[in-house]
Coordinates of C-alpha atoms and ligand atoms in Angstrom, one line a residue:
M1 CA 243.4 2.5 76.2
E2 CA 243.9 5.8 74.1
K3 CA 241.3 5.8 71.9
Y4 CA 238.8 5.3 74.2
R5 CA 239.3 7.9 76.2
L6 CA 236.5 9.9 78.0
R7 CA 236.4 13.9 76.6
L8 CA 234.7 16.4 78.3
D9 CA 234.0 19.5 76.5
V10 CA 233.1 22.6 78.6
N11 CA 233.3 25.3 77.1
N12 CA 229.9 26.3 77.1
M13 CA 229.9 26.9 81.0
M14 CA 231.7 29.5 80.3
A15 CA 231.2 33.4 80.2
Q16 CA 233.2 34.3 76.5
Y17 CA 230.1 31.0 74.8
V18 CA 227.4 31.0 76.9
G19 CA 227.3 34.7 78.4
A20 CA 226.1 36.3 81.5
K21 CA 225.8 33.2 83.5
G22 CA 228.7 31.5 82.4
F23 CA 231.8 31.6 84.4
T24 CA 235.2 34.5 83.3
E25 CA 239.1 32.6 83.1
Q26 CA 239.6 34.7 85.9
E27 CA 236.9 32.8 87.8
L28 CA 238.3 29.6 86.7
E29 CA 241.6 31.4 87.9
N30 CA 239.6 31.9 91.8
A31 CA 239.1 28.3 92.0
K32 CA 241.8 26.4 91.5
A33 CA 243.3 26.8 95.0
D34 CA 239.8 24.8 96.6
A35 CA 240.5 22.2 93.1
K36 CA 243.9 21.4 94.9
K37 CA 242.4 21.4 98.5
A38 CA 239.5 18.5 96.6
F39 CA 242.3 16.6 94.7
E40 CA 244.3 16.9 97.8
F41 CA 241.8 15.5 100.3
V42 CA 240.4 12.9 98.0
E43 CA 244.3 11.6 97.0
A44 CA 245.8 11.5 101.1
N45 CA 242.0 9.5 101.8
R46 CA 242.2 8.0 99.3
G47 CA 241.5 3.8 100.3
T48 CA 241.3 4.8 103.5
G49 CA 237.4 5.7 105.3
M50 CA 235.1 5.2 103.2
M51 CA 236.8 6.2 100.3
G52 CA 237.7 2.0 99.8
W53 CA 236.1 2.6 96.4
T54 CA 239.3 4.0 94.8
E55 CA 241.6 1.4 95.2
L56 CA 238.4 -1.3 93.6
P57 CA 240.2 -1.1 90.1
Y58 CA 243.4 -2.7 91.5
N59 CA 242.7 -5.0 94.5
Q60 CA 240.6 -7.8 93.4
N61 CA 242.4 -10.1 90.9
D62 CA 240.9 -13.3 92.9
I63 CA 237.9 -12.1 93.7
V64 CA 237.5 -11.4 90.1
D65 CA 238.7 -15.2 89.2
D66 CA 236.1 -16.5 91.9
I67 CA 233.1 -14.2 90.1
I68 CA 234.0 -16.1 86.9
A69 CA 233.9 -19.0 87.8
T70 CA 230.8 -19.0 89.9
A71 CA 229.2 -17.0 86.3
K72 CA 229.7 -19.8 85.0
E73 CA 228.1 -22.2 86.5
I74 CA 225.7 -19.8 87.1
Q75 CA 225.0 -20.1 83.7
N76 CA 224.9 -23.6 82.8
K77 CA 222.3 -23.8 85.3
F78 CA 220.6 -21.3 85.6
D79 CA 218.3 -19.3 83.2
Y80 CA 217.0 -16.1 85.4
F81 CA 219.3 -14.5 87.2
V82 CA 217.4 -12.3 90.1
V83 CA 218.8 -9.1 91.7
L84 CA 217.3 -8.3 95.7
G85 CA 218.7 -4.9 97.0
I86 CA 217.4 -1.2 96.4
G87 CA 219.6 1.7 96.3
G88 CA 223.7 1.5 95.6
S89 CA 222.6 -2.0 95.6
A90 CA 220.3 -2.6 92.2
L91 CA 221.5 0.9 90.7
G92 CA 224.7 0.0 89.5
P93 CA 223.7 -3.7 88.3
I94 CA 220.2 -2.1 86.0
A95 CA 222.5 0.7 84.7
I96 CA 225.8 -1.4 83.2
Q97 CA 223.5 -4.7 82.0
Q98 CA 221.5 -1.8 79.6
A99 CA 224.6 -0.1 78.9
L100 CA 226.4 -3.5 78.0
N101 CA 223.9 -6.4 76.9
H102 CA 221.1 -5.6 74.0
L103 CA 218.4 -3.3 74.3
H104 CA 215.6 -6.5 74.7
Y105 CA 218.1 -9.2 75.9
N106 CA 215.2 -10.5 78.2
D107 CA 213.5 -10.5 75.1
L108 CA 216.0 -12.9 73.1
P109 CA 215.9 -16.4 73.3
K110 CA 218.6 -18.2 76.1
E111 CA 221.3 -19.0 72.7
K112 CA 221.4 -15.6 71.4
R113 CA 222.0 -14.2 75.2
G114 CA 225.2 -16.5 74.5
G115 CA 223.7 -19.1 77.1
C116 CA 222.8 -16.2 80.3
P117 CA 220.7 -16.1 82.2
K118 CA 217.5 -14.0 81.7
L119 CA 218.0 -10.9 84.7
F120 CA 215.6 -9.1 86.8
V121 CA 216.6 -6.1 89.1
E122 CA 213.9 -5.8 92.4
D123 CA 214.4 -2.2 93.8
N124 CA 211.1 -1.7 94.9
V125 CA 208.4 -3.4 97.3
D126 CA 206.1 -2.8 95.6
P127 CA 203.8 -6.0 96.1
E128 CA 202.4 -6.3 92.4
R129 CA 206.0 -6.4 90.8
M130 CA 207.0 -8.7 93.6
S131 CA 204.0 -10.6 92.3
A132 CA 204.7 -9.9 88.4
L133 CA 208.1 -11.8 89.0
F134 CA 206.8 -14.9 89.5
D135 CA 205.0 -14.7 86.4
V136 CA 208.6 -14.2 84.6
I137 CA 210.7 -16.5 86.6
E138 CA 210.6 -20.5 87.3
L139 CA 211.8 -20.8 91.2
E140 CA 214.1 -24.0 90.3
K141 CA 216.1 -22.3 87.3
T142 CA 216.5 -19.5 89.6
C143 CA 219.6 -18.1 91.2
F144 CA 218.9 -15.3 93.8
N145 CA 222.2 -12.6 94.8
V146 CA 220.3 -10.5 97.7
I147 CA 222.6 -7.7 98.1
S148 CA 222.7 -5.0 101.8
K149 CA 225.8 -3.7 102.9
S150 CA 224.4 -3.0 106.5
G151 CA 222.7 -6.4 106.3
S152 CA 218.9 -5.1 107.4
T153 CA 217.6 -2.3 105.0
S154 CA 213.5 -3.4 105.2
E155 CA 213.1 -4.0 101.5
T156 CA 216.1 -6.2 100.9
M157 CA 215.1 -8.2 103.6
T158 CA 211.5 -8.2 102.9
Q159 CA 211.9 -8.9 98.8
Y160 CA 214.3 -11.9 101.0
L161 CA 212.3 -14.1 102.8
I162 CA 209.9 -13.7 100.0
L163 CA 211.5 -15.7 98.0
W164 CA 213.5 -17.4 100.2
D165 CA 210.0 -19.0 101.5
A166 CA 208.9 -19.6 98.3
L167 CA 212.0 -21.7 97.5
K168 CA 212.2 -23.7 100.4
K169 CA 209.4 -25.0 99.7
K170 CA 210.0 -25.8 96.5
L171 CA 213.0 -27.1 97.0
G172 CA 213.6 -27.7 100.6
D173 CA 217.0 -28.5 101.0
E174 CA 218.8 -27.9 96.9
A175 CA 216.8 -24.0 98.4
K176 CA 220.4 -23.2 99.7
N177 CA 221.8 -23.2 96.6
H178 CA 220.0 -20.7 94.6
I179 CA 220.7 -18.0 96.7
I180 CA 224.6 -16.1 97.3
A181 CA 224.0 -13.0 99.6
T182 CA 226.6 -9.8 99.1
T183 CA 227.0 -8.4 102.2
D184 CA 229.4 -6.5 104.8
A185 CA 231.8 -9.0 106.4
E186 CA 231.2 -9.4 109.5
K187 CA 227.5 -6.8 110.1
G188 CA 224.1 -6.9 109.5
N189 CA 221.9 -9.8 109.4
L190 CA 222.6 -11.1 106.0
I191 CA 225.7 -11.8 106.8
K192 CA 224.1 -14.5 110.1
L193 CA 222.0 -16.0 107.4
C194 CA 224.6 -16.6 105.4
Q195 CA 226.6 -18.9 108.8
K196 CA 223.0 -20.3 109.7
E197 CA 221.3 -21.2 105.8
G198 CA 224.6 -22.1 104.3
F199 CA 224.4 -19.9 101.3
K200 CA 227.5 -18.6 99.1
K201 CA 228.2 -14.7 100.0
Y202 CA 231.0 -12.0 98.6
V203 CA 232.0 -9.8 100.6
I204 CA 231.2 -5.5 100.9
P205 CA 234.7 -3.7 100.8
D206 CA 235.5 -1.7 103.9
G207 CA 234.8 1.9 102.9
V208 CA 232.6 1.1 99.8
G209 CA 229.5 3.3 100.7
G210 CA 226.3 1.0 98.6
R211 CA 226.7 3.7 95.8
F212 CA 230.5 3.5 95.5
S213 CA 229.8 -0.4 95.2
E214 CA 229.7 -0.6 91.5
M215 CA 233.2 -2.1 90.7
C216 CA 232.5 -4.4 93.3
P217 CA 231.1 -7.8 94.0
V218 CA 227.7 -6.0 94.1
G219 CA 227.9 -5.7 90.3
L220 CA 230.4 -7.8 89.3
L221 CA 228.1 -10.7 89.4
A222 CA 225.7 -10.2 88.0
A223 CA 227.6 -8.4 85.3
A224 CA 229.6 -11.6 84.8
V225 CA 226.6 -13.7 85.1
C226 CA 225.0 -11.3 82.2
G227 CA 228.5 -12.4 80.1
I228 CA 229.8 -8.6 80.4
D229 CA 233.8 -8.4 80.3
I230 CA 233.6 -7.4 84.1
K231 CA 237.6 -6.9 83.9
A232 CA 237.2 -4.1 81.0
M233 CA 235.2 -2.7 82.9
L234 CA 237.9 -2.7 85.9
A235 CA 240.3 -2.1 83.7
G236 CA 238.5 1.5 82.7
A237 CA 238.7 2.2 86.0
A238 CA 241.6 2.2 86.1
Y239 CA 242.4 4.2 83.5
M240 CA 240.4 7.1 84.4
D241 CA 241.8 7.5 87.8
S242 CA 245.5 6.5 85.9
I243 CA 244.3 10.0 83.9
S244 CA 243.3 12.2 87.1
K245 CA 246.6 12.7 89.0
S246 CA 246.6 16.5 88.2
D247 CA 246.0 18.9 91.4
D248 CA 245.4 21.4 87.8
I249 CA 241.7 21.1 86.6
Y250 CA 243.3 21.5 82.6
A251 CA 245.3 18.1 83.2
N252 CA 242.3 16.6 85.4
A253 CA 237.9 15.8 83.8
P254 CA 237.0 14.4 86.4
L255 CA 238.2 17.6 88.6
M256 CA 237.5 20.5 86.0
A257 CA 233.9 19.2 85.9
A258 CA 233.4 19.1 90.0
T259 CA 235.4 22.1 89.7
M260 CA 232.2 23.6 87.3
Q261 CA 229.4 22.2 89.2
Y262 CA 230.2 23.9 92.5
L263 CA 231.0 27.1 90.6
A264 CA 227.4 27.1 90.2
M265 CA 226.2 26.1 92.5
N266 CA 227.4 29.0 93.9
K267 CA 226.4 31.0 91.0
G268 CA 222.4 28.8 92.9
C269 CA 222.6 26.4 89.8
N270 CA 220.7 23.7 91.8
I271 CA 220.0 22.0 89.6
S272 CA 222.7 18.6 87.7
V273 CA 221.4 16.4 84.8
M274 CA 222.2 14.0 83.2
M275 CA 221.1 13.3 79.5
P276 CA 222.9 10.9 77.1
Y277 CA 222.4 10.9 74.1
A278 CA 222.1 7.1 74.0
D279 CA 219.4 4.3 74.8
S280 CA 221.8 2.3 76.3
L281 CA 222.9 5.0 79.2
K282 CA 219.3 5.5 80.3
F283 CA 219.9 3.5 83.5
M284 CA 223.7 5.3 84.3
A285 CA 221.1 8.9 84.7
D286 CA 219.3 6.5 87.7
W287 CA 222.6 5.5 88.9
Y288 CA 224.1 9.1 88.6
C289 CA 220.9 10.7 90.6
Q290 CA 221.6 8.6 93.5
L291 CA 225.5 8.9 93.5
W292 CA 225.3 12.8 93.4
G293 CA 222.2 13.3 95.0
E294 CA 222.9 11.3 97.9
S295 CA 226.4 12.4 98.2
L296 CA 226.2 16.3 97.9
G297 CA 222.7 17.0 99.5
K298 CA 223.9 18.1 103.0
K299 CA 222.7 19.7 106.0
Y300 CA 225.5 20.2 107.5
D301 CA 229.1 20.7 106.1
L302 CA 232.1 18.6 108.4
D303 CA 232.3 21.1 110.8
G304 CA 228.7 21.3 112.5
N305 CA 227.5 24.3 110.5
V306 CA 224.0 24.3 109.0
V307 CA 224.7 24.5 104.8
N308 CA 221.4 22.5 103.0
V309 CA 223.4 21.8 100.2
G310 CA 223.4 20.3 97.3
Q311 CA 222.4 20.1 93.7
T312 CA 219.6 18.3 92.6
P313 CA 220.6 15.4 90.3
V314 CA 218.1 15.6 86.6
K315 CA 217.1 12.8 84.7
A316 CA 216.9 13.6 81.0
L317 CA 217.1 10.9 77.8
G318 CA 218.4 12.3 74.9
V319 CA 216.5 12.7 72.5
T320 CA 213.5 11.6 74.4
D321 CA 213.2 14.2 76.6
Q322 CA 213.5 17.2 73.9
H323 CA 210.7 16.4 73.6
S324 CA 209.2 16.2 76.2
Q325 CA 211.9 18.6 79.2
V326 CA 214.1 20.6 76.2
Q327 CA 211.3 23.5 76.3
L328 CA 212.5 23.8 79.7
Y329 CA 216.6 23.9 79.6
T330 CA 216.1 26.3 76.9
E331 CA 213.7 29.1 78.7
G332 CA 212.9 28.2 81.8
P333 CA 215.5 29.4 84.7
F334 CA 219.0 29.9 85.0
D335 CA 219.4 27.5 88.3
K336 CA 220.5 24.4 86.0
V337 CA 223.4 22.8 84.7
V338 CA 222.9 20.3 81.8
T339 CA 225.6 17.4 81.2
I340 CA 225.4 16.2 78.1
I341 CA 226.6 12.2 77.7
G342 CA 227.4 12.5 74.1
V343 CA 229.2 8.8 72.0
D344 CA 231.2 8.8 68.9
N345 CA 230.2 5.9 66.9
Y346 CA 227.5 3.6 67.8
R347 CA 228.0 -0.1 67.9
T348 CA 225.6 -0.2 65.2
V349 CA 224.4 2.2 62.1
V350 CA 220.6 2.2 60.6
K351 CA 221.1 3.9 57.5
I352 CA 217.8 5.9 57.4
A353 CA 215.5 4.7 54.1
D354 CA 214.8 6.3 50.3
G355 CA 211.1 6.8 49.5
C356 CA 210.2 10.1 50.1
E357 CA 210.9 12.3 46.7
D358 CA 208.1 14.5 46.1
I359 CA 208.1 15.6 49.9
P360 CA 211.9 17.9 50.3
A361 CA 210.9 18.5 53.7
V362 CA 210.6 14.4 54.1
N363 CA 213.4 13.6 52.0
F364 CA 216.1 15.4 53.2
L365 CA 216.3 12.6 55.8
C366 CA 217.1 9.8 53.2
G367 CA 220.4 9.3 52.6
H368 CA 221.9 9.9 56.3
T369 CA 221.7 7.2 59.2
M370 CA 220.2 7.5 62.4
N371 CA 223.6 7.7 63.4
E372 CA 224.0 11.4 61.3
L373 CA 220.2 12.3 63.5
I374 CA 220.9 11.8 66.9
T375 CA 224.1 13.0 66.7
A376 CA 222.6 16.3 64.7
E377 CA 220.4 16.4 67.1
R378 CA 222.7 16.1 70.0
V379 CA 224.7 18.8 68.7
A380 CA 221.6 21.1 67.6
T381 CA 220.5 20.7 71.3
E382 CA 224.5 22.2 73.1
Y383 CA 223.0 24.6 70.5
A384 CA 219.7 25.9 71.7
L385 CA 221.5 25.7 74.7
L386 CA 224.1 28.3 74.3
K387 CA 221.9 30.0 72.2
S388 CA 219.5 30.7 75.1
G389 CA 222.2 31.3 77.9
H390 CA 221.6 28.1 79.4
L391 CA 225.2 25.6 81.3
N392 CA 226.1 23.2 79.8
H393 CA 228.6 20.8 79.1
T394 CA 229.6 17.5 77.6
I395 CA 231.1 14.2 77.6
M396 CA 232.4 12.8 74.9
L397 CA 232.9 8.1 74.8
P398 CA 234.1 6.7 71.5
E399 CA 232.0 4.2 71.9
V400 CA 230.4 2.3 74.8
N401 CA 231.4 -0.8 75.7
A402 CA 232.9 -2.1 79.1
F403 CA 236.4 -0.3 79.1
T404 CA 234.3 2.8 79.1
I405 CA 231.8 2.3 81.0
G406 CA 234.1 1.3 83.5
E407 CA 236.1 4.4 82.9
L408 CA 232.5 6.6 82.8
M409 CA 231.4 5.2 86.4
Y410 CA 234.6 6.3 88.0
F411 CA 234.8 9.9 86.8
Y412 CA 231.7 10.7 88.4
E413 CA 232.6 8.8 91.6
L414 CA 236.0 11.2 91.1
E415 CA 233.7 14.1 90.1
T416 CA 231.7 13.7 93.6
A417 CA 234.2 12.5 95.3
Y418 CA 235.8 16.4 94.4
C419 CA 233.2 18.6 94.5
G420 CA 231.9 17.4 98.3
A421 CA 236.2 17.2 99.7
M422 CA 235.1 21.6 97.7
L423 CA 231.9 21.6 100.1
N424 CA 233.3 20.7 102.9
I425 CA 230.4 18.0 103.6
N426 CA 230.9 14.4 104.0
T427 CA 229.9 13.0 100.8
F428 CA 230.2 8.7 102.0
D429 CA 227.1 9.0 104.4
Q430 CA 223.7 8.8 104.4
P431 CA 221.6 10.7 108.0
G432 CA 218.9 11.2 105.4
V433 CA 218.1 8.4 104.2
E434 CA 218.9 6.5 107.5
E435 CA 216.1 8.2 108.8
G436 CA 213.9 7.2 106.9
K437 CA 215.0 3.5 107.2
N438 CA 215.1 4.2 111.3
A439 CA 210.9 5.6 110.8
T440 CA 210.2 2.2 108.4
Y441 CA 211.9 -0.2 111.3
A442 CA 210.4 2.3 113.9
L443 CA 206.4 1.5 112.0
L444 CA 206.7 -2.1 112.1
G445 CA 207.4 -2.6 115.3
R446 CA 211.4 -3.4 115.2
P447 CA 212.8 -4.3 118.8
G448 CA 215.4 -1.5 119.6
Y449 CA 213.3 1.3 118.5
D450 CA 211.3 1.8 121.1
E451 CA 212.6 5.9 121.2
K452 CA 212.1 6.8 117.3
R453 CA 208.5 5.1 117.7
A454 CA 208.0 6.9 120.5
E455 CA 209.4 10.8 118.4
L456 CA 206.8 9.4 115.3
N457 CA 204.0 9.6 117.5
Q458 CA 204.7 12.9 118.4
I459 CA 203.6 14.4 115.4
P460 CA 201.1 16.4 115.3
Q461 CA 197.6 14.6 114.3
K462 CA 196.4 15.1 110.5
D463 CA 194.0 18.8 110.8
N464 CA 191.4 17.4 108.3
K465 CA 190.4 21.1 107.0
F466 CA 193.8 20.1 105.1
I467 CA 192.5 16.7 103.1
V468 CA 190.1 17.6 100.4
Ligands
PA5_1 O1 224.5 4.5 99.0 C1 224.0 3.7 99.7 O2 224.7 3.7 100.6 C2 222.0 3.3 99.9 O3 221.6 4.0 98.9 C3 222.3 2.1 100.1 O4 222.8 1.8 99.1 C4 220.4 1.5 100.6 O5 219.7 2.6 100.7 C5 221.6 -0.1 100.1 O6 221.8 0.2 101.4 P1 222.0 -1.8 101.9 O7 223.0 -2.0 100.3 O8 222.4 -1.4 103.2 O9 220.6 -2.5 101.9

C-alpha cells in the first residue's frame, strides 16, 4: 500500500519559497490549534449526523458483494448502462469512469470493454441531450440507474419519467427489470416508486450527502458495471483514512491541505484551482468543484453570524490550460491557490518519434517520451507560479488506479470536512441549492409550494430599459 501512497508537497505555499504571499512557519504554528480543533471535531463526529461517509470504507462488505453480483448480471444482459441523476449523483460516477477506464471507453468494441456495457451519465435536463441519448442506446438493451438521495430532484425525476415511459411503451411488463433505483431507505418519492413498480433498489446510507456519496452504491454500482475494482477503491479510501489519524498537520496530509486553504482564505485567496496533469483526472476536478463549492460556500456560521465564506473552485487541465489559464494564474491577481495533481507513472509510455534532425528547435523533443514532456510541463508550471509569487501546492499520485483514486477522493472529503470545521460552518448542508430546487417546484406547480410561488410573484417586474 505504501507504494501507492499519495504525497502532498506544500513548499510552494511557504513564504521562504513563494515570497510575500506565502505563509511563515510561525503562521503555520499559530494555525495548529485551529487544525487540532478541526481534527477533533471530525473524529468526534465520525459516523454520526451527516458524517456517515466516514464509515463507507468499512461497513459495506455485504452490499459490495451484492453490487458485484448485480454488475455481472447487468454485463451479461445489457449493452448500455445509463445513470439518471444530477450533482452528487452524477459527478462521482463520471469522474471514476474517466479516471479508471479507457479514455475512449464507449467507442471501443464490447470485447475490448471486457464485455461491459457502454456508460452514459445524464447530468442535466437539456432536451437536446435527452434526445441525443435515444440516438445512441437501444432501450431493450439498456439498464437505467436512477439515483437521488432526496428522491424528489426535478431533474432526476424528469429523466426518469421520460425513460420509464419509453421503456413501458417498448417493453411492457419487462420494463421494470431495466430500472435500478438508488435512494434513501425511507424518504422521498423514488422509494415509493420502487415499491409501486417493483424496481430493484440500493440504499444511500444515512449521513451520506450527495457530494460525499461516491463510495456508496451511488458510485460503486456504475463503477462495478464498467469493470472497475470497487474493493480496491474502498481499500484506498480506508488507507487514506488510516494515514490521517493525527492532529498534527505534519502527519496528516488532508489536515495540512485544509489548514493551508484556510490560511489562504483568511488572506483573501477566494479561488481554488484544481489542475490535474492527466486527462484521466479531468472530471475529478468537476467532482472536486461540487464538493468544495457546495460544502464551504456558506452564508452563516454555526453561531448564526453572517459570514459569506467559501472559495470558488475552478477546474483546469494540465497541460491544456497552460495555453488558456496559466497566464492569468501567474500574472493575475493574488486571489488563488492552485492545486496541481501530478502522476509519477502514467499507464502507458509514448515515445516521441525521431525525424527532425535538421531543425534543432524541434529535434530536442525527439528521443524523449510524452511522459517526460507532460512531467516537465507540470514542473515548469509549478516553477512559473513559484517565480511569480502565486500560492500553489502539488499532490502526487504514484499512478492512477482504483486504490489511488479511492485515496484521492477520501483525501478531499477529509480536507473539506476539516476546512469546514475551521470555518465553523455546516459543511454538509446546501440551503442555496435547496432554494433553487424549491423555486423550480413552485414555478412548475408542485403541490405544497403555493407560498414559494407567492414569494416568486413578489419579484419586482423587470425594467425594459435594462433589456437591450
Ligand atoms: O451534494 C448534494 O447533496 C447535491 O448536490 C445533490 O447531490 C444534488 O442536488 C442531487 O440531489 P438528489 O440526490 O437528492 O437528487
